[in-house]
Each structure stands twice: as structure tokens, then as C-alpha cells.
C-alpha positions as a Python dict, from the first residue, in 0.01 Angstrom:
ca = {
    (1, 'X'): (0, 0, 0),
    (2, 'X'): (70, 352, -43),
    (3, 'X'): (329, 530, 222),
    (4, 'X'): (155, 859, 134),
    (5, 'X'): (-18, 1077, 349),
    (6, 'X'): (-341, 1319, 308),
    (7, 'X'): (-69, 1584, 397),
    (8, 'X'): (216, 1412, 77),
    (9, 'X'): (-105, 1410, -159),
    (10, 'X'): (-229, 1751, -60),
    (11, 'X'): (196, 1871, -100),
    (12, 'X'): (212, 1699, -408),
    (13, 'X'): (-90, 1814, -594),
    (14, 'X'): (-20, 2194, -490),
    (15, 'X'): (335, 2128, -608),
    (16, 'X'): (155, 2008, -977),
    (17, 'X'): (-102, 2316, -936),
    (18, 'X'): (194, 2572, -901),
    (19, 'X'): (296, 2441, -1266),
    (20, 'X'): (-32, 2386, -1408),
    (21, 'X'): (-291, 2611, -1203),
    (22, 'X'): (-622, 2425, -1163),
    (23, 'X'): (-806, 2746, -1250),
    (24, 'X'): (-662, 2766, -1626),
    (25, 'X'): (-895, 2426, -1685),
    (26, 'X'): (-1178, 2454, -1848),
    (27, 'X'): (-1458, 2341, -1579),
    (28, 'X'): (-1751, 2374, -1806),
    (29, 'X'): (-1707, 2009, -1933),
    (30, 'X'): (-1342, 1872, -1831),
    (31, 'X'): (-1314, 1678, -1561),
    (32, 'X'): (-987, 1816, -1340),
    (33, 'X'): (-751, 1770, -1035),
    (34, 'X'): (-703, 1502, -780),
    (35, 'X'): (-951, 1220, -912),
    (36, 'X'): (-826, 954, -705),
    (37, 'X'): (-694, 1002, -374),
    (38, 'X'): (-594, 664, -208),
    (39, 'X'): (-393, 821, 36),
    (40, 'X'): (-459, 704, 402),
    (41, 'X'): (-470, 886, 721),
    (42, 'X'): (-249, 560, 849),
    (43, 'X'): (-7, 608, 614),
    (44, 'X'): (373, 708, 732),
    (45, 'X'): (316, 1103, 867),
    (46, 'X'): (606, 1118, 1036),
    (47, 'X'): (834, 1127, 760),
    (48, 'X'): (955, 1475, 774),
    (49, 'X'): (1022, 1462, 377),
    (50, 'X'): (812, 1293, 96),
    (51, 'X'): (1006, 1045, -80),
    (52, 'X'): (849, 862, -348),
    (53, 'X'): (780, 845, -724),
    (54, 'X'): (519, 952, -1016),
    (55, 'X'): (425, 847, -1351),
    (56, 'X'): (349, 1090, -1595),
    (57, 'X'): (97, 944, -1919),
    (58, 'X'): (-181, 1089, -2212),
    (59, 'X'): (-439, 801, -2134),
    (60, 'X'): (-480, 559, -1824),
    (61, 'X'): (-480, 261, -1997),
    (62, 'X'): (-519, -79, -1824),
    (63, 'X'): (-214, -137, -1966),
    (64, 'X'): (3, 171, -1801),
    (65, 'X'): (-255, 86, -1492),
    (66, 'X'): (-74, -245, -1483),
    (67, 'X'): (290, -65, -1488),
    (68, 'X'): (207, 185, -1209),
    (69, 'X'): (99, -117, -996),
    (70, 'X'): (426, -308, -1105),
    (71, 'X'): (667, 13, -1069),
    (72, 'X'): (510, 110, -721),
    (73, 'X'): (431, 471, -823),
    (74, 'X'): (237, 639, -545),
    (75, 'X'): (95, 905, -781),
    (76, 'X'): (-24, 902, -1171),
    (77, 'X'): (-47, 1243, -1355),
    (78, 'X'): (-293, 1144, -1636),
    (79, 'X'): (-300, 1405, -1848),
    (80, 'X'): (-665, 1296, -2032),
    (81, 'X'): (-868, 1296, -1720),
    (82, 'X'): (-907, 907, -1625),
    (83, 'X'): (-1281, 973, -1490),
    (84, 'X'): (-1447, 1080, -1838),
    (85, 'X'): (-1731, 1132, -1839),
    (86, 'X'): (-1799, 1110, -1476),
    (87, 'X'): (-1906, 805, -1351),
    (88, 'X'): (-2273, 738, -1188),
    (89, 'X'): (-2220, 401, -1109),
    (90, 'X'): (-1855, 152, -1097),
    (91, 'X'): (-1911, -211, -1283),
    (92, 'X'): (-1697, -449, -1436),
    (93, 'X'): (-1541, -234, -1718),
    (94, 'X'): (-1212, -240, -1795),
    (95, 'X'): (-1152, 165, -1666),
    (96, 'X'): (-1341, 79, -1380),
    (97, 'X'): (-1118, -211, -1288),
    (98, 'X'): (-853, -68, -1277),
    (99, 'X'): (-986, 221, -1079),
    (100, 'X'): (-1032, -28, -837),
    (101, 'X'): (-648, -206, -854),
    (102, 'X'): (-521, 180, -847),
    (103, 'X'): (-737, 242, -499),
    (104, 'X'): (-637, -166, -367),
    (105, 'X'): (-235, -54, -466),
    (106, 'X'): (-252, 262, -305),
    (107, 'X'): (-234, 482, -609),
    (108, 'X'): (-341, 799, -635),
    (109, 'X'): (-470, 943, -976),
    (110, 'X'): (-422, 1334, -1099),
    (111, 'X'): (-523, 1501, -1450),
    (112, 'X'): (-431, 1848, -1523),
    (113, 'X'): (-557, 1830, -1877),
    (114, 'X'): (-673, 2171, -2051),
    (115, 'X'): (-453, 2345, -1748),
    (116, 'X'): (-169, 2220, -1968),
    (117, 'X'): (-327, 2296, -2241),
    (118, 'X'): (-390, 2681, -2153),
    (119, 'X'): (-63, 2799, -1937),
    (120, 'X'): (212, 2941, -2093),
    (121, 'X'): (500, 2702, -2178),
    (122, 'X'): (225, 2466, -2168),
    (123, 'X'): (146, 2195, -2506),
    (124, 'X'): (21, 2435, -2730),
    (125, 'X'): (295, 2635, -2704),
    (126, 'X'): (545, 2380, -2727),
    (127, 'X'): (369, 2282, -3048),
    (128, 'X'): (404, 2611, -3213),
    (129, 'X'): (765, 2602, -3100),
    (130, 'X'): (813, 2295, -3342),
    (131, 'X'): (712, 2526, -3638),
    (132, 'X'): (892, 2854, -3517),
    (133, 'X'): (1215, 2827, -3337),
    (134, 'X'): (1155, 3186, -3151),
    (135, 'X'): (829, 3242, -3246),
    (136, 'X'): (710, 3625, -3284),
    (137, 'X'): (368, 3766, -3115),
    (138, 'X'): (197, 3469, -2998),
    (139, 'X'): (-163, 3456, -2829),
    (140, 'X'): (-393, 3265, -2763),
    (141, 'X'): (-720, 3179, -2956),
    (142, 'X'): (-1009, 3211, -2646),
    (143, 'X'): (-786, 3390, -2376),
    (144, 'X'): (-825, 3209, -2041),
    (145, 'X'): (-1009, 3391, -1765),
    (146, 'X'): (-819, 3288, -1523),
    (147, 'X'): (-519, 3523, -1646),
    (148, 'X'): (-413, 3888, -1753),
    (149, 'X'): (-170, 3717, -2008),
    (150, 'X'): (-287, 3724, -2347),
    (151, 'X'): (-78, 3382, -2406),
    (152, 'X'): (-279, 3192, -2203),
    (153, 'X'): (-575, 3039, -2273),
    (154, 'X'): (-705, 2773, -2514),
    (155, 'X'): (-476, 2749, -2873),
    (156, 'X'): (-212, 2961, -2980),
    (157, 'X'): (-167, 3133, -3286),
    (158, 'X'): (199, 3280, -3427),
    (159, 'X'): (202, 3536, -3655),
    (160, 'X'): (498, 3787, -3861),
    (161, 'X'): (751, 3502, -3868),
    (162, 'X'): (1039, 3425, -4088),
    (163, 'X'): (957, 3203, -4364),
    (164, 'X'): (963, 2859, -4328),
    (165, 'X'): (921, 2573, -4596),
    (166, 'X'): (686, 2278, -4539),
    (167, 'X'): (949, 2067, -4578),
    (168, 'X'): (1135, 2142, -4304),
    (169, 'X'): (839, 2219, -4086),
    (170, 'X'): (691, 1844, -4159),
    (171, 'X'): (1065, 1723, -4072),
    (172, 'X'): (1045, 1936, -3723),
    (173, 'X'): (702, 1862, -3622),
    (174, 'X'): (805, 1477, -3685),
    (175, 'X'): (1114, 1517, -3463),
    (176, 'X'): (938, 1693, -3229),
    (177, 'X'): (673, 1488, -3163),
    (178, 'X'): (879, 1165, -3210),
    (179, 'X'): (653, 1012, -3491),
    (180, 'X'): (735, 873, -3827),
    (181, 'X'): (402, 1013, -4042),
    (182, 'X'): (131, 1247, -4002),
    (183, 'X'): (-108, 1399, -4282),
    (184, 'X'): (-135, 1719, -4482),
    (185, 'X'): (-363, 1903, -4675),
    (186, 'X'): (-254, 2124, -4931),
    (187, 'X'): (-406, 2399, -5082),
    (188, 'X'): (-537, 2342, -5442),
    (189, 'X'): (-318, 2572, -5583),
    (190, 'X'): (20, 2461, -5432),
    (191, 'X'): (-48, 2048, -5494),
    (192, 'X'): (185, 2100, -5790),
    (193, 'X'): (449, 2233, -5593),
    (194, 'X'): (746, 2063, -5399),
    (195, 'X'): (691, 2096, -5011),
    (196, 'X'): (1025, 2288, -4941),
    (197, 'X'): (836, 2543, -5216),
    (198, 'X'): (509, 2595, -4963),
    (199, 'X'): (644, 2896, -4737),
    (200, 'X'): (480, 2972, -4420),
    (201, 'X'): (466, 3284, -4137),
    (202, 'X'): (217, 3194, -3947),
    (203, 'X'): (9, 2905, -3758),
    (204, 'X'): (-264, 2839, -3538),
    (205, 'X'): (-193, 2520, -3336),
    (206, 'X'): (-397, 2310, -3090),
    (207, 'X'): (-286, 2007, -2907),
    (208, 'X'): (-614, 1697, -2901),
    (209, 'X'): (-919, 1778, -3099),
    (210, 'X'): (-868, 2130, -3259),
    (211, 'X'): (-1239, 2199, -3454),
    (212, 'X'): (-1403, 2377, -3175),
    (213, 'X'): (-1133, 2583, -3059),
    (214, 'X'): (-1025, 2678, -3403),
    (215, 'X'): (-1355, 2805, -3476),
    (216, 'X'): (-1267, 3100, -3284),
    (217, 'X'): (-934, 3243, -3448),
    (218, 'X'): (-1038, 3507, -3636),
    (219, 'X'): (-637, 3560, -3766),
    (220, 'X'): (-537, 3461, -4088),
    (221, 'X'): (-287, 3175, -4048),
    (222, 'X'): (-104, 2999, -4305),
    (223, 'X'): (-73, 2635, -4175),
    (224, 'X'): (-296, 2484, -3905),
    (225, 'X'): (-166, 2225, -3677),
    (226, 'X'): (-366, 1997, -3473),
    (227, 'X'): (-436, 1644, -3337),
    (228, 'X'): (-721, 1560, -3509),
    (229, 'X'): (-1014, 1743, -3713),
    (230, 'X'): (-1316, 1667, -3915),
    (231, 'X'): (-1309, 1652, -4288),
    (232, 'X'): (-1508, 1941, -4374),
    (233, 'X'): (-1305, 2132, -4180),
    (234, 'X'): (-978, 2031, -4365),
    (235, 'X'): (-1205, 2107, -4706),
    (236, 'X'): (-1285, 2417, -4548),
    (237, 'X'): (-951, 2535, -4465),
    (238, 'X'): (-753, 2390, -4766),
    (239, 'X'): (-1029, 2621, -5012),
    (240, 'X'): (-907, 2912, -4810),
    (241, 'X'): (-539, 2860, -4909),
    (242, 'X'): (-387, 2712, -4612),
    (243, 'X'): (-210, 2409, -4544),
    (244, 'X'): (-331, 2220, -4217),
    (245, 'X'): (-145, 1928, -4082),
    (246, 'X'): (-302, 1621, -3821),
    (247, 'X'): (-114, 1426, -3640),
    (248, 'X'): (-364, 1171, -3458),
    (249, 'X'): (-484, 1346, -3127),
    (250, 'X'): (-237, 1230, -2854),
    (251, 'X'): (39, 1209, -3062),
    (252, 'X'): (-17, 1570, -3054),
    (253, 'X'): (15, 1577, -2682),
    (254, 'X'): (261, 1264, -2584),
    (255, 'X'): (610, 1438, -2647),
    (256, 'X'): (522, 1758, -2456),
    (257, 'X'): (520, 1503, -2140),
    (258, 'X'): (917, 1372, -2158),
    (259, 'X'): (1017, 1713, -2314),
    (260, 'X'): (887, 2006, -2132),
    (261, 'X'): (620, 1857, -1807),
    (262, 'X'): (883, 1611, -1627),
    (263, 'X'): (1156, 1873, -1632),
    (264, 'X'): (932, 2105, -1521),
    (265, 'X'): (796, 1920, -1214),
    (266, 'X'): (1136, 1786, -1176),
    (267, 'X'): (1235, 2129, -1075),
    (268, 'X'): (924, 2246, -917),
    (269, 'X'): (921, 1921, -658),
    (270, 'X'): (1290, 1984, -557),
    (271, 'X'): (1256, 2342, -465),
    (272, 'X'): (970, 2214, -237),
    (273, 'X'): (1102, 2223, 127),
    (274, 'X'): (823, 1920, 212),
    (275, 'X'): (991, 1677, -86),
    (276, 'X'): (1314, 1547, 3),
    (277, 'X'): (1300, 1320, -342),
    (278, 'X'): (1062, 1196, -627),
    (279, 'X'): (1134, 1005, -915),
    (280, 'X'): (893, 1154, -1227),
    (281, 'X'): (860, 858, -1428),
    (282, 'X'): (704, 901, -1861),
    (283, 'X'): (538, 600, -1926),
    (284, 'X'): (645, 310, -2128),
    (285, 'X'): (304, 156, -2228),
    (286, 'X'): (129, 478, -2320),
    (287, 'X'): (93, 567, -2680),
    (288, 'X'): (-209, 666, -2971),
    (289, 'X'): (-410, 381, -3054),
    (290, 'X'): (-469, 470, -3364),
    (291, 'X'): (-110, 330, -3638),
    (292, 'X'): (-69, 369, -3946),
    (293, 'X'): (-7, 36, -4140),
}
């Protein structure tokens, strides 16, 4: 069983909340913060430090369920919350099983999701950093309420860049996101046209399912980046002259975890005087379950 505290858990989630502020999620349908706590009020209090590990992942598989149970993690981040939709009643599913083994092993489950989406140096931002090294004015498409920052908040568009071909942007969003193919639409006009001949200065990127969110930039970008989006949408976009590229959804979101969230909490748990260590695991058994064959 777990050897954390109410007190740890209550530490450990501020510690996450100082990074990814609970009030940057968007409450009016996600599902956020602590949404298992199998802490116990037995548990070892008197250890003046916590000392323990995490395990960062998109999706709460049964499968990365299994390897949180067999590496002893005390904590999961999830970044998709796990309870989705919220649950009225728990039967013999497979989520709800291993809600069950998580609460049995002592595990407690977190998901930050659209907090990470909408705070600066969050995903989206590390998404338009793929297409734009130092990219110039950026914003965000529906500004967050939470904040006076004009960054954050749901999407982010770039505009008044350098140049870029598609070539090498297709190359860096690849890298980036550590994936071997993803799909593009090209605008009628340009099909006949080598890739490292498509130039673009702008973007409007957002990580998951962009449509909704998308439907509010009002800023004429030249290449759209996203997750996943319907196909009128890509008709709709591609007739305007831009070039939109998909990705699947969490491949959108999976690199952002190793890359920019574990260093982050890294450095955020050890300047906390209540953590003496923990070990902020990326999951092995996480990844899209969609593949391209």
C-alpha cells in the first residue's frame, strides 16, 4: 500500500497546481484535479520529507494501470482525465477495474488536462515552437479567464515570422513529436508544388481535438496544426489557401510530457522544502491507438 499521506497528496498536488494552475482548466465540461486520492490517514506522517515516485501518461490505460501497480508509483499524472465522463455508477469495465487495482495498490490518480493545455509554456505552445524556433507575437485563440496574459488560454496562434518551408516544418514537427508520419492538406493551388516550395509565417496550433477551438481564431494563419479534425473542416480550410497538418490526437500531446512537463515538475518538486526526493517517471506503455499500417 501507499506510504503517502493526506498531507504528501495535498503537498504533491499543490506542487503540480503551481505548474499547471487548476483554474486555467476549463470546468464547463473537463473533468480536473485530484480524481483519485488513495492516500490514508495511516499512512507514514512522520516522515519529515516525501520520498516517493510519479508516472506521468496521455491516457490511463489498463495497460500503463498495470505498470504503475508493477513500478510502485504512489501518484499518476494522467493528463486525459481518467474519470471521463464522470461516472454514476462503478461495474466491471475495464476503466473501472482498474480504478479499483489503483485504490487496492494505493495509487493515487491526478489530470491536469486543458490546465496544460492553456498555461504558458504549456502543449500548445510547445507545439508552435516545433514550427517557429523563436516564435514572434503569440496569443492565444479564447484567452483564459483565469489570467491577464494574453498567451494563455485555449490554442495559440503565431504570426509575422520568418519564412519557413513545409518541408522542413513536416521534418520538425516529426522530430518533435517523435513520430514517423502524419497527414497534410494542401491547398489546391500549391499540390503542384514541392513541399520545401510551400512557405509559411504563421500558424494556429492546438494540441487533441482542434475543430471547436479553431472556430474561434479570427487571424489569418497559413498552416494549421492539430491532433485531429473533421473533414469538412480540412475542405474548409484547404479552399481558403492554407495548409493544415493532423497528427492523430495524442500524438499531438505525448512528447510535450518527456520534453517540457517532467523537467518542469522535476524542478518544481525539488525546490519544495516538504519533498526530500521523487522520481517523475514518462510512461512506457502509453501511446495513440490509432497506427498507421
Amino acid at each position: 500500500m501507499s506510504g503517502l499521506s493526506k498531507k504528501n497528496i495535498t503537498t504533491l498536488v499543490n506542487a503540480i497546481e503551481k505548474v499547471y494552475p487548476k483554474a486555467y482548466a476549463d470546468s464547463t465540461w473537463d473533468n480536473t484535479g485530484l480524481l483519485i486520492n488513495s492516500s490514508l490517514a495511516t499512512a507514514k506522517t512522520l516522515a519529515p520529507k516525501i520520498n516517493t515516485k510519479c508516472l506521468l501518461t496521455i491516457d490511463l490505460t489498463s495497460e500503463v494501470c498495470d505498470e504503475a501497480i508493477r513500478k510502485k508509483v504512489d501518484l499518476v499524472i494522467s493528463y486525459h482525465p481518467f474519470i471521463f465522463p464522470k461516472w454514476n455508477s462503478i461495474n466491471s469495465t475495464t476503466q473501472h477495474e482498474s480504478a479499483i487495482k489503483l485504490i487496492q495498490s494505493g495509487i493515487s490518480v491526478y489530470s491536469p488536462h486543458t490546465a496544460v493545455d492553456a498555461v504558458k509554456n504549456g502543449m500548445n505552445d510547445y507545439l508552435v515552437s516545433l514550427v517557429f524556433e523563436n516564435p514572434q507575437n503569440v496569443k492565444s485563440i479564447i484567452k483564459s479567464n483565469a489570467s491577464e496574459d494574453v498567451v494563455e488560454g485555449m490554442g495559440r496562434f503565431s504570426l509575422g515570422n520568418d519564412a519557413q518551408n513545409m518541408k522542413t516544418v513536416v521534418e520538425n514537427i516529426k522530430k518533435g513529436l517523435n513520430i514517423k508520419f502524419l497527414q497534410i492538406a494542401i491547398p489546391d493551388e500549391s499540390r503542384s508544388l514541392n513541399l520545401e516550395d510551400i512557405k509559411v509565417s504563421s500558424v494556429a496550433v492546438c494540441a487533441g481535438s482542434g475543430g471547436s477551438v479553431f472556430g474561434k481564431l479570427k487571424e489569418n494563419c497559413d498552416l494549421i496544426v492539430t491532433g485531429e479534425m473533421d473533414h469538412h473542416t480540412v475542405l474548409r480550410y484547404k479552399e481558403m489557401g492554407k495548409v493544415v497538418v493532423v497528427v492523430n490526437h495524442s500524438n499531438s500531446e505525448r512528447a510535450y510530457l518527456r520534453n517540457v512537463m517532467k523537467p518542469l515538475l522535476e524542478k518544481t518538486f525539488a525546490a519544495s522544502d516538504e519533498i526530500e526526493n521523487i522520481d517523475v517517471l514518462v510512461s512506457e506503455m502509453d501511446h495513440d491507438p490509432l497506427q498507421t499500417v
